XYZ file of C-alpha atoms in Angstrom:
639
model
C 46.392 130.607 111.495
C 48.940 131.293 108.593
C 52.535 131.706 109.111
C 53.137 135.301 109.316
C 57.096 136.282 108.308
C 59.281 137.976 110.796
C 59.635 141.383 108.435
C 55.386 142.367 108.726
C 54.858 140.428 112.195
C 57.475 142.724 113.547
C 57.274 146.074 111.613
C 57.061 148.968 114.213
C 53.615 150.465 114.995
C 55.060 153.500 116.784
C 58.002 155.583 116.741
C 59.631 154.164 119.335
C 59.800 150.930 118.092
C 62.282 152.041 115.274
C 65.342 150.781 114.654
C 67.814 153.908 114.121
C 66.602 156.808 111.513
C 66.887 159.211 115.056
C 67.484 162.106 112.856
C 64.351 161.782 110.888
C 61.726 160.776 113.653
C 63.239 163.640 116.013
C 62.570 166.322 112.709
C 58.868 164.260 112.522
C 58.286 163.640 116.180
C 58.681 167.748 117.025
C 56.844 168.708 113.972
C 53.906 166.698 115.154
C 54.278 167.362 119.037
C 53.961 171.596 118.040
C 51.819 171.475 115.832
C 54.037 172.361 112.262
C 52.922 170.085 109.998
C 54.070 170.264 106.419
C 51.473 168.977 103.015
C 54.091 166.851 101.861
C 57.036 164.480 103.117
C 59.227 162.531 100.697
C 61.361 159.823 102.526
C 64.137 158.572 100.282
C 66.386 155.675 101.078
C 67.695 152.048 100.175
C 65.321 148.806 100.440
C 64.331 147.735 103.641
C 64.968 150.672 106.009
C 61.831 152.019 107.039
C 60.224 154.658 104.376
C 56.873 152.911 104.030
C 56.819 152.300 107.861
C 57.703 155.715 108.819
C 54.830 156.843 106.517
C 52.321 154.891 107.954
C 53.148 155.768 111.460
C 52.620 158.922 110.603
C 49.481 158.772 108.710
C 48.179 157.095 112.605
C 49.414 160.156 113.968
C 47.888 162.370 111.974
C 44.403 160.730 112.143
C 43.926 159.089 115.711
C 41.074 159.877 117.131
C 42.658 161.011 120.811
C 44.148 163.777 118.753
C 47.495 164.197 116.692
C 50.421 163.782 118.164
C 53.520 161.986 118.508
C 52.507 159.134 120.199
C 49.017 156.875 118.586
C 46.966 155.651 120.896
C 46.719 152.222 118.972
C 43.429 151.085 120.274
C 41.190 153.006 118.458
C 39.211 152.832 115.234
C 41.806 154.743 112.601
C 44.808 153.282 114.422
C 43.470 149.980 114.289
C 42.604 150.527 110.853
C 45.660 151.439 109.627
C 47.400 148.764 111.214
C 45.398 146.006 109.419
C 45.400 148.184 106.175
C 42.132 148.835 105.636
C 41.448 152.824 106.771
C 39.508 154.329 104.022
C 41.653 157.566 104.254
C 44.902 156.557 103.177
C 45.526 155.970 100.172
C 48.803 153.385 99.563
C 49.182 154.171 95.740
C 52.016 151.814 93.912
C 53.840 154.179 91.719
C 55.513 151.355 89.745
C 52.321 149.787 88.553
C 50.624 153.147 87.480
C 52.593 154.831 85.838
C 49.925 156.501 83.648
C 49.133 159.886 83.647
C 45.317 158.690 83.388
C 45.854 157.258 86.871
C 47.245 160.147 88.617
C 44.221 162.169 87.369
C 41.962 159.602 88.470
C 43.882 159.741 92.185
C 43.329 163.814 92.034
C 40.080 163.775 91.332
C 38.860 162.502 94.792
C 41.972 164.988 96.335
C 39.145 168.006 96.397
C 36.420 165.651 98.742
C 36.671 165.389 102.672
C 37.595 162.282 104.736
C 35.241 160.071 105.242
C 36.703 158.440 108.499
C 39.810 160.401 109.626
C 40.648 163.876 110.259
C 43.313 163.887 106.791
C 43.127 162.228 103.482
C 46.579 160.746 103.527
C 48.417 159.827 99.631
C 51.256 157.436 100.392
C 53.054 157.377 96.785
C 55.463 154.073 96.586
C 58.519 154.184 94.375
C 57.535 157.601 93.305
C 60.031 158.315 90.677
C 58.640 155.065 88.664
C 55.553 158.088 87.374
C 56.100 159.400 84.060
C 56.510 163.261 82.962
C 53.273 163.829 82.127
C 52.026 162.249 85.754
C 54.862 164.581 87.700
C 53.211 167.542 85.943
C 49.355 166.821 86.698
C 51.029 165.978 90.401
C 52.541 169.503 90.440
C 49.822 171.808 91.379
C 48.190 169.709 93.394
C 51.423 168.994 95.540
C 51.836 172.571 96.235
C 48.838 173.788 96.997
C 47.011 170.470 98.332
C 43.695 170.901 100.511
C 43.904 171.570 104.064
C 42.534 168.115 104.461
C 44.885 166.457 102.535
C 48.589 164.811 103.141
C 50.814 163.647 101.050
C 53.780 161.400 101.706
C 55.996 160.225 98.862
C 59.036 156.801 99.165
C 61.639 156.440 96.609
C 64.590 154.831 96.149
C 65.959 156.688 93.674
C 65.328 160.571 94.272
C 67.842 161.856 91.400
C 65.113 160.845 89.031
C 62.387 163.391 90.518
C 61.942 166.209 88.693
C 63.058 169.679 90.683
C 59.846 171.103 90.746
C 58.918 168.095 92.620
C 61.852 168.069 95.244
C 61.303 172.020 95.863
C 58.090 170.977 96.996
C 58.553 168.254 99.876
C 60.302 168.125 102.998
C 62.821 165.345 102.653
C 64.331 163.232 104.998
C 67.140 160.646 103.618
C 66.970 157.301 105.843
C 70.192 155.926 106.076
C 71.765 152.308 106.162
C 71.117 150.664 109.393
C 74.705 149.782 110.860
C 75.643 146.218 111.621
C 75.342 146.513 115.319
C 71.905 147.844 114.871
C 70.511 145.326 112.990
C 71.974 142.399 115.799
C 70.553 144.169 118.976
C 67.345 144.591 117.353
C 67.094 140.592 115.744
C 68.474 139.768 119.500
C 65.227 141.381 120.527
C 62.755 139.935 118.294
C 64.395 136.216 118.452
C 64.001 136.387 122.323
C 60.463 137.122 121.898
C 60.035 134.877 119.517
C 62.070 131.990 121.947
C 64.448 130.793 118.794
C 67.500 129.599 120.203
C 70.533 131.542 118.794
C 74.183 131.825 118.403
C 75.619 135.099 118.619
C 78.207 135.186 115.825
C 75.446 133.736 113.596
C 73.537 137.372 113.735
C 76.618 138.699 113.152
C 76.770 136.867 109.882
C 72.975 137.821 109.001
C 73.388 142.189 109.865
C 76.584 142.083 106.983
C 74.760 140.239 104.869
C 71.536 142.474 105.404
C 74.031 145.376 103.541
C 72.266 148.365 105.726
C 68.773 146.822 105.446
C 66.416 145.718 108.272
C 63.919 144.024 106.041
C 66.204 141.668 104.217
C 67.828 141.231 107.802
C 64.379 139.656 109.077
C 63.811 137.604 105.778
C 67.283 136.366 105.940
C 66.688 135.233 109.550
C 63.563 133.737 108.654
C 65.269 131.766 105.678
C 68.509 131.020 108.420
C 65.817 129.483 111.149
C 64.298 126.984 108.348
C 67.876 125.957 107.411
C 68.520 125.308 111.142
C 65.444 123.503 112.299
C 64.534 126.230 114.524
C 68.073 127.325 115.532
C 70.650 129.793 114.413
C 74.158 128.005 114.245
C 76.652 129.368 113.054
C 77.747 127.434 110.717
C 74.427 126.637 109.750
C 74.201 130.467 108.913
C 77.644 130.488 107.265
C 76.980 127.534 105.257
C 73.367 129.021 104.102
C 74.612 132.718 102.992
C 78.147 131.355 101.489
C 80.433 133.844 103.544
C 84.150 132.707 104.335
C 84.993 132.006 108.009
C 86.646 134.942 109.153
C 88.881 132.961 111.315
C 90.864 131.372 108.315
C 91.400 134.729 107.276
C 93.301 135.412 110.852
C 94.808 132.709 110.057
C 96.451 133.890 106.947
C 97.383 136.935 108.227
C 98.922 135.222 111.120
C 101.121 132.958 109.097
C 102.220 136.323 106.931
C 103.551 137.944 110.530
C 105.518 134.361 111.141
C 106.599 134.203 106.784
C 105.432 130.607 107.524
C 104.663 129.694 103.454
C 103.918 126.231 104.766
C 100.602 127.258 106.938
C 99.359 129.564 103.732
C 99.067 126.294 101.599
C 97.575 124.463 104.541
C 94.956 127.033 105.376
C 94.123 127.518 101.424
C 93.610 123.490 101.331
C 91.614 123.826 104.094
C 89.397 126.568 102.092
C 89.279 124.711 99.121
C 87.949 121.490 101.413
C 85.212 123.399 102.564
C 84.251 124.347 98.831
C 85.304 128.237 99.366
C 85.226 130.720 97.003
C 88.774 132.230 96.297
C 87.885 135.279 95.469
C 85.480 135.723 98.233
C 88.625 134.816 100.638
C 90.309 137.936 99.360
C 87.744 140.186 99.462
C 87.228 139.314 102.847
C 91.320 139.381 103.389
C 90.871 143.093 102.575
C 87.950 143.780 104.756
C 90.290 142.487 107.908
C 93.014 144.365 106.579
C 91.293 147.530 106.730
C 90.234 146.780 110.009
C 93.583 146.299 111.525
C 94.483 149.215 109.781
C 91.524 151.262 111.562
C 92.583 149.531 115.043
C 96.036 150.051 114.402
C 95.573 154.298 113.008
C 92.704 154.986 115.752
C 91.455 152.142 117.990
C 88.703 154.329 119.497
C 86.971 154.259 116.110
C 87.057 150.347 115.441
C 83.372 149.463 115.496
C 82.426 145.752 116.307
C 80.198 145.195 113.053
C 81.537 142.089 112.717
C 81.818 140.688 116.219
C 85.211 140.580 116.248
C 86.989 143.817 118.062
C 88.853 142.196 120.564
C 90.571 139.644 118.246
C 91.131 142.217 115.756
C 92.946 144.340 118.686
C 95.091 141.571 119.729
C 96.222 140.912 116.414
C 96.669 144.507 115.021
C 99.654 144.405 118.049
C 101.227 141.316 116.330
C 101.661 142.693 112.846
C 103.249 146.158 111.747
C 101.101 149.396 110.568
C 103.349 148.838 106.869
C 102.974 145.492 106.648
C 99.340 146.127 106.726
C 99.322 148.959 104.067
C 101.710 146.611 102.293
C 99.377 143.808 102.329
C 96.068 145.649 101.671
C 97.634 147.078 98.501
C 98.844 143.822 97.022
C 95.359 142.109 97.430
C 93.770 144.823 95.849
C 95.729 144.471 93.042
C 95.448 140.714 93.223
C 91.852 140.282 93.423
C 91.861 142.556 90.305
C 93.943 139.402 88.295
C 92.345 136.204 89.595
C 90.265 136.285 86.899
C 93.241 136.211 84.723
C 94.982 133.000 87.144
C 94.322 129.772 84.941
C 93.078 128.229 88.604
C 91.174 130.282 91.163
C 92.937 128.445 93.917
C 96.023 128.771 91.844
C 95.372 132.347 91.861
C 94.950 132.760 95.531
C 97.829 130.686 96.452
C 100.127 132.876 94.297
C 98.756 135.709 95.312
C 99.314 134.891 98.676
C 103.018 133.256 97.919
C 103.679 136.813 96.266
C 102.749 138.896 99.215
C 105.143 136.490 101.179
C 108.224 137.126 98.888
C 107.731 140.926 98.704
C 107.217 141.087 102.272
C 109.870 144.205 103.557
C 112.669 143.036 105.215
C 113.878 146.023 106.733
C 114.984 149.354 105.977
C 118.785 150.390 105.125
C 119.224 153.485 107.253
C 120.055 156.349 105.166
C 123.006 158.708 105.359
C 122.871 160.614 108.641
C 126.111 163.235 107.748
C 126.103 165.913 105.302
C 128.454 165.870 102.424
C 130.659 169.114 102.312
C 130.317 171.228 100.156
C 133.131 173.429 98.082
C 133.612 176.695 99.537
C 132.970 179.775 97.040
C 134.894 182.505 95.945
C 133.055 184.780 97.925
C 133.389 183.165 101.133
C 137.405 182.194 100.545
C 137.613 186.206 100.079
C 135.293 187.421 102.161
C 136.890 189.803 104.772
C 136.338 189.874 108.301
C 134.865 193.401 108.998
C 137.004 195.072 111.612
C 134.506 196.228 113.921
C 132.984 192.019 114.548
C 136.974 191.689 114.706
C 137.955 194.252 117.411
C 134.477 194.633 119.462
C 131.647 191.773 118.422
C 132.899 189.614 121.505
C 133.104 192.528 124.259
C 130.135 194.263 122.784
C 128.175 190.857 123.392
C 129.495 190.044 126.558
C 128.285 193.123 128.488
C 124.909 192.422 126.895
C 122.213 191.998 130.357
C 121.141 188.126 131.319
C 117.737 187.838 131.261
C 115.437 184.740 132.045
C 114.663 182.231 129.266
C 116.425 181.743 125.858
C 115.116 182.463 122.122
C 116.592 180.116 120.366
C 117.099 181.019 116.841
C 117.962 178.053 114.133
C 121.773 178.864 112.947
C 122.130 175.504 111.096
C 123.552 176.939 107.576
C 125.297 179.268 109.788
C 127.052 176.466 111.576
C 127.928 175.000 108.061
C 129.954 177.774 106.873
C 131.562 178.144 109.827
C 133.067 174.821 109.191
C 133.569 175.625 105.724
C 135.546 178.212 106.301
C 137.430 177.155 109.303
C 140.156 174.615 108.678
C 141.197 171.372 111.889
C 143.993 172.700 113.686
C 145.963 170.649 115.724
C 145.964 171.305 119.124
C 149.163 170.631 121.502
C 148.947 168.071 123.508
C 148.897 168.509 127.249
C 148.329 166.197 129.847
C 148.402 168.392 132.487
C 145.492 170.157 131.084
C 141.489 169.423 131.464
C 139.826 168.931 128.244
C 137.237 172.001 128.097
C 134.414 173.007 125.717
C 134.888 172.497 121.738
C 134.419 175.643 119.947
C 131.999 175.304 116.857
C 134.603 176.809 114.949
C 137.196 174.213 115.650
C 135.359 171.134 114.439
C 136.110 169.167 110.972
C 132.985 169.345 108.340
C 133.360 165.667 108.617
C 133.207 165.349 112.451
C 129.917 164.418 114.130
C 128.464 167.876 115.566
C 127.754 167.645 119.323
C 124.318 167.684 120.848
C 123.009 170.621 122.471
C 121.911 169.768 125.890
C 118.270 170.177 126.434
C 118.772 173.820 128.538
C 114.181 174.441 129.416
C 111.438 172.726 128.842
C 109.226 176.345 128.149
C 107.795 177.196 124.593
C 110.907 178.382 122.968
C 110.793 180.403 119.650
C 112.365 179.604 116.135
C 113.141 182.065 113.600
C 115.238 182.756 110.316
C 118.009 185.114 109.839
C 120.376 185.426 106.659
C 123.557 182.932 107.152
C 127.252 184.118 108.153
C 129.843 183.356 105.979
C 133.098 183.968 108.356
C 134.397 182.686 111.499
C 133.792 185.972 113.401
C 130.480 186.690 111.896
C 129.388 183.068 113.069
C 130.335 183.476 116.631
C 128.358 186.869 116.844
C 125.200 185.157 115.523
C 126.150 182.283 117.853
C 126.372 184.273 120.909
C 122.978 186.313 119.323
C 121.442 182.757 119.794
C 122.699 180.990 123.018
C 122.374 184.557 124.898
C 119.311 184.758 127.302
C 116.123 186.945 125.669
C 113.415 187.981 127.206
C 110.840 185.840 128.589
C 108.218 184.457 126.861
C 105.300 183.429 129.173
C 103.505 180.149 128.935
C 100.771 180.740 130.865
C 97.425 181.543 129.443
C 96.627 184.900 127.972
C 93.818 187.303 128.424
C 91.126 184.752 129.939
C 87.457 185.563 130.121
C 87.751 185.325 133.659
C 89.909 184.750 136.340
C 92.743 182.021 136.287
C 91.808 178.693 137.737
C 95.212 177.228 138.592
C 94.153 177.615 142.398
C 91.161 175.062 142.116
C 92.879 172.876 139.584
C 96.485 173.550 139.745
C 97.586 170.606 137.666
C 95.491 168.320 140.310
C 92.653 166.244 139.703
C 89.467 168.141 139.755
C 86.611 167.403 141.730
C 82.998 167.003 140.255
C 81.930 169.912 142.854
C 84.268 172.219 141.173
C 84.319 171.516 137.788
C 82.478 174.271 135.187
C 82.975 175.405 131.801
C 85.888 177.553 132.360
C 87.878 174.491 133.865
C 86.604 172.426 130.663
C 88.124 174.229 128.625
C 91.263 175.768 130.675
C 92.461 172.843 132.343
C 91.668 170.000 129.226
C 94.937 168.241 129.087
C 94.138 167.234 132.874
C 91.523 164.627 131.331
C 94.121 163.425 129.271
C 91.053 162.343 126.575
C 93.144 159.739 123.695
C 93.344 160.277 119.828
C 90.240 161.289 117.783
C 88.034 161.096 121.175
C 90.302 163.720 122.593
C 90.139 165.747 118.976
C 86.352 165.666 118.995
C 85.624 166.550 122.362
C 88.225 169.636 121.801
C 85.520 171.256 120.164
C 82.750 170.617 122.608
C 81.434 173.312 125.313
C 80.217 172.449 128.825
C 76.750 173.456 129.267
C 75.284 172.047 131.699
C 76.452 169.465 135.115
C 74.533 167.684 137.670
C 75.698 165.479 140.398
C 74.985 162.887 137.843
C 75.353 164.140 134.137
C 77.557 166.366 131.597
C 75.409 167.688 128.928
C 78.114 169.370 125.972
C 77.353 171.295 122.466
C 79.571 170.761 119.823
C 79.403 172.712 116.517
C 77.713 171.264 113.443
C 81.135 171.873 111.270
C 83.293 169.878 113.939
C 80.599 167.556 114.742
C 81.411 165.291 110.922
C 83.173 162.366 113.084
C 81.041 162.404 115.923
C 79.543 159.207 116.391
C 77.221 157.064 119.500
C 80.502 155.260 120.604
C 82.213 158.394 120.968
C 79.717 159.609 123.209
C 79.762 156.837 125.055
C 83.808 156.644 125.478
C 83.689 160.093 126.519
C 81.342 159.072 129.428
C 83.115 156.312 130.688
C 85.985 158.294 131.027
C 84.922 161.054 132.213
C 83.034 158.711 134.964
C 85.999 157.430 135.741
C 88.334 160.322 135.878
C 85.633 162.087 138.557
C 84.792 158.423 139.800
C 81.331 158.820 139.740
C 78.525 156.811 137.326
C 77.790 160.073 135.028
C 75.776 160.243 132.203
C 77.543 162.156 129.396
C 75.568 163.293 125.746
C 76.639 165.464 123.236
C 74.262 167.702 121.104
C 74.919 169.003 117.853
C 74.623 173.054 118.870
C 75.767 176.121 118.371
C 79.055 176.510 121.072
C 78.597 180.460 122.066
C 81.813 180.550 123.860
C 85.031 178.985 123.620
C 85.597 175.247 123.266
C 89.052 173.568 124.569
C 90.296 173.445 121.083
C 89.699 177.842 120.654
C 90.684 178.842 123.640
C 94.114 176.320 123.155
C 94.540 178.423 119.910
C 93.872 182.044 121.148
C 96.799 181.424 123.537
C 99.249 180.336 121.268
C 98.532 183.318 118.754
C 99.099 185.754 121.469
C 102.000 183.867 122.482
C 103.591 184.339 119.252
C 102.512 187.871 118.594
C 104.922 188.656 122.082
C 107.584 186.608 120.325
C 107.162 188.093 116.906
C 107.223 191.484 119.306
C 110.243 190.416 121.635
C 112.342 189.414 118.249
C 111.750 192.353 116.492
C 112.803 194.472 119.368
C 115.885 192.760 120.442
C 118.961 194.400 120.262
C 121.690 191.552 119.000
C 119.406 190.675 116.264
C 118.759 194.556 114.863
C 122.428 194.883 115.094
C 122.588 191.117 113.008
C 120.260 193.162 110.548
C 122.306 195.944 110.880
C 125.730 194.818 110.291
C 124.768 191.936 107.765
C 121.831 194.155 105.884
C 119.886 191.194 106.855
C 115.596 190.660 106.740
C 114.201 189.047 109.979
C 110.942 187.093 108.108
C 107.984 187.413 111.028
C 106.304 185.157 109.451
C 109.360 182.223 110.162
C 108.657 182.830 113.900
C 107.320 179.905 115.153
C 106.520 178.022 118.905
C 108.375 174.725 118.624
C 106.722 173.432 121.950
């Protein structure tokens, strides 16, 4: 028997033999399984990722003889049929080869007459957009108002060149690129049944170069197995596609972290030995670059498409998140102008030699004092008004003590202060303790003091109008050191009753744990960087002893991703140390997620600060005195 390549010996005869494409079979599989079929399907997509194969899965569906449903039974007649291309009742029609409108009327024609064999008459159109105008419009009627007997099912790579008419007419589904990691697992599963000895980084090697597609994925295997006498090497594989070995390009990158110039030439003569191509070394200098960058910004969403997470981890902590950017930007330029370098290796070795030179050295810390500034005429003439003079300090101090602060920025009232308020020389006593500086007795040029850290509650900021005189600063100093009301940090207005009994900043138990502590108590599962973002958004529905089952909104759900999932399961698992299983549907969230209910409580938390401001004493008589404007909307939570 005939060799038969991997690509048809292995193309799925069911459903579940697919290889990603989840969102389209689910849409297909449900239509089928309740009976809400549509006349026409148009599946649009690269080379190589399923279109044709989908169709003709579901042309078995629709005509196997046990009935239609998701799932052909594969033994009889019609499945059979279809499988070895020869059912009588669908109709594989190459659009690129007939183009004519003479032979889309000729395909109509039979459109009106019953199946012979099956229970549809199924049209799969190839490469539909390859028909001419005057075939689109003999297609139209007919596509919207087809027999009941009758299916159509249209592939095209290109679907900007279908006419409108034609789109408005089909139910599309858009098959993506298959991801790198796809396209391994599933050759892992086909060379294991096939018993070809393999090594793992050599698949790696064949899902980039597939670009997204499985079919050139199996042909380049099959190409990669003849080069290797049976056997995927690596280097076999490397040698075969032309791809630069990755680990020189560590390499470089770990002689730039050392500025060792020396190594660069070494490891570009050892490129040049193996007959590399320079430009190819750059482009793949920038691919690695990006990938520290992505390991470096948010390690949770470094994928392993190129079988090389781990190292790319370890070094991301031996280089700098700059030097990276730094880096990534000059070979981008650089691999713009080696086709200006005389010498491609010439070109790469400068280019390299250049990002070594304008590596940053380190940063000159900028000023950290403020120059003074000249005092104006209206602050030199200013008078101080006689009622701060006589009564501002006894007026403040029998002013009630009250429980935590409001503290209210006074920087540019600090500064005129100082402006305005010469050094003076104190007397010297040794007898004496030194005790607290006042703010008005320290030199513009003197290093301000820290304020000590006095709470660790939400405390408010807010803007008021500057002072301009000694006394008027120490009012609106005392205004913002004195004690305010309190504002409360614990959560306002929940749905129902607090929780802080069963969680109580404690870890919570699986037997306890519900919706309401979900989203309540979320800092407890102290979820990391864009894992922790996404699952902000996501509402408990549903908990077993063994499984979390969340909804998260379609318009939060852009970065959500299989890994993600999967993160949040282990640690979930491991924060209730139990094995759970964890998924995430994309669903309408009815109630509040983590992420709402976090933001409802700060809003009412600075509508009572807004309120306690507004109706504080010291600062109406600030408003008062000064015919100052308290700006609401400056009032802020700066914790």
């Amino acid at each position: 028997m005939s060799y038969q390549v991997l690509a048809r010996k292995w193309r799925p005869k069911t459903f579940r033999e697919m290889a990603g494409q989840n969102h389209v079979l689910k849409a297909l599989i449900n239509a089928l399984d309740h009976d809400r079929l549509h006349h026409a399907y148009l599946f649009t997509g690269t080379r190589g990722v399923g279109k044709t194969t989908i169709a003709r899965i579901l042309a078995k569906c629709l005509n196997c003889e046990v009935g239609v449903s998701s799932e052909p039974c594969g033994q009889c007649h019609a499945c059979v049929a279809i499988n070895e291309g020869r059912f009588v009742d669908l109709l594989e029609v190459d659009a690129a080869s007939r183009t004519k409108v003479e032979d889309t009327r000729e395909i109509l024609d039979n459109v009106q007459y019953t199946p012979s064999q099956g229970r549809y008459k199924v049209y799969l159109i190839d490469e539909v957009h390859m028909l001419s105008s005057s075939s689109f419009n003999a297609l139209l009627k007919t596509l919207e108002e087809p027999p009941a007997h009758v299916k159509f099912l249209l592939a095209t790579t290109d679907p900007q060149k279908l006419p409108a008419t034609i789109l408005s007419r089909c139910l599309q589904f858009n098959l993506k690129n298959l991801t790198a990691e796809r396209i391994v697992d599933y050759l892992k599963t086909i060379l294991e049944k096939e018993m070809v000895h393999y090594e793992e980084p050599s698949l790696w090697l064949l899902g980039r170069a597939a670009d997204g597609s499985m079919r050139d994925a199996l042909s380049l295997t099959d190409q990669a197995i003849a080069f290797g006498s049976g056997k995927l090497a690596e280097n076999d594989v490397r040698q075969m596609l032309g791809t630069i070995d990755h680990g020189s390009v560590y390499r470089l990158i770990e002689a730039f972290a050392a500025s060792d110039g020396a190594a660069l030439l070494a490891i570009v003569a050892d490129l040049a030995e193996m007959g590399a191509d320079f430009a190819g070394v750059v482009s793949e200098l920038l691919v690695v670059l990006h990938r520290l960058a992505v390991a470096q910004t948010v390690a949770e969403g470094l994928d392993n498409s190129l079988g090389d997470r781990q190292r790319i981890i370890d070094l991301a902590a031996t280089v700098t998140a700059e030097d990276v950017q730094f880096y990534y930007q000059m070979a981008l330029a650089g691999r713009r102008d080696m086709g200006l370098a005389p010498d491609p290796r010439a070109g790469l070795e400068m280019l390299l030699l250049r990002m070594l030179a304008f590596k940053p050295q380190g940063v000159i810390d900028g000023p950290r004092q403020a120059l003074p500034r000249a005092k104006s005429a209206a602050e030199v003439a200013a008078p101080v008004k006689k009622l701060l003079a006589n009564e501002a300090e006894p007026a403040v101090a029998a002013l009630p003590a009250q429980a935590a602060p409001v503290n209210v920025e006074a920087a540019s009232v600090q500064q005129a202060s100082n402006l305005v308020q010469p050094p003076r020389a104190e007397p010297v006593n040794n007898s004496v303790q030194p005790g607290p500086v006042r703010s008005d007795s320290i030199a513009p040029w003197e290093e301000q003091p820290a304020t000590p850290e006095l709470h660790s509650e939400p405390v408010v900021s807010a803007s008021l109008a500057p002072a301009t005189t000694p006394a008027e600063t120490r009012l609106v100093e005392q205004a913002v050191n004195r004690p305010a009301a309190p504002v409360s940090t614990a959560p306002l207005s929940p749905e129902k009753p607090s929780i802080a009994a069963v969680a109580n900043s404690e870890k919570v138990s699986l037997t306890v744990f519900s919706e309401q502590i979900w989203r309540e108590q979320f800092e407890q599962f102290n979820l990391p960087g864009m894992l922790g973002s996404i699952a902000g958004h996501c509402q408990l529905i549903e908990k077993t002893e063994t499984s979390l089952v969340f909804n998260i909104d379609e318009s939060n759900a852009a970065l959500l991703n299989d890994r993600h999932i999967e993160r949040l399961g282990e640690m979930l698992s491991e924060y209730f140390a139990a094995n759970l299983q964890v998924s995430v549907h994309i669903a309408a969230t009815p109630t509040e997620t983590p992420a709402a209910y976090r933001q409802r409580c700060l809003d009412e938390r600075l509508v009572i600060a807004k309120e306690a401001l507004i109706a504080d004493p010291m600062v109406n008589r600030l408003i008062a005195e000064f015919d100052g404007v308290l700006d609401p909307e400056s009032v802020q939570l700066l914790s």
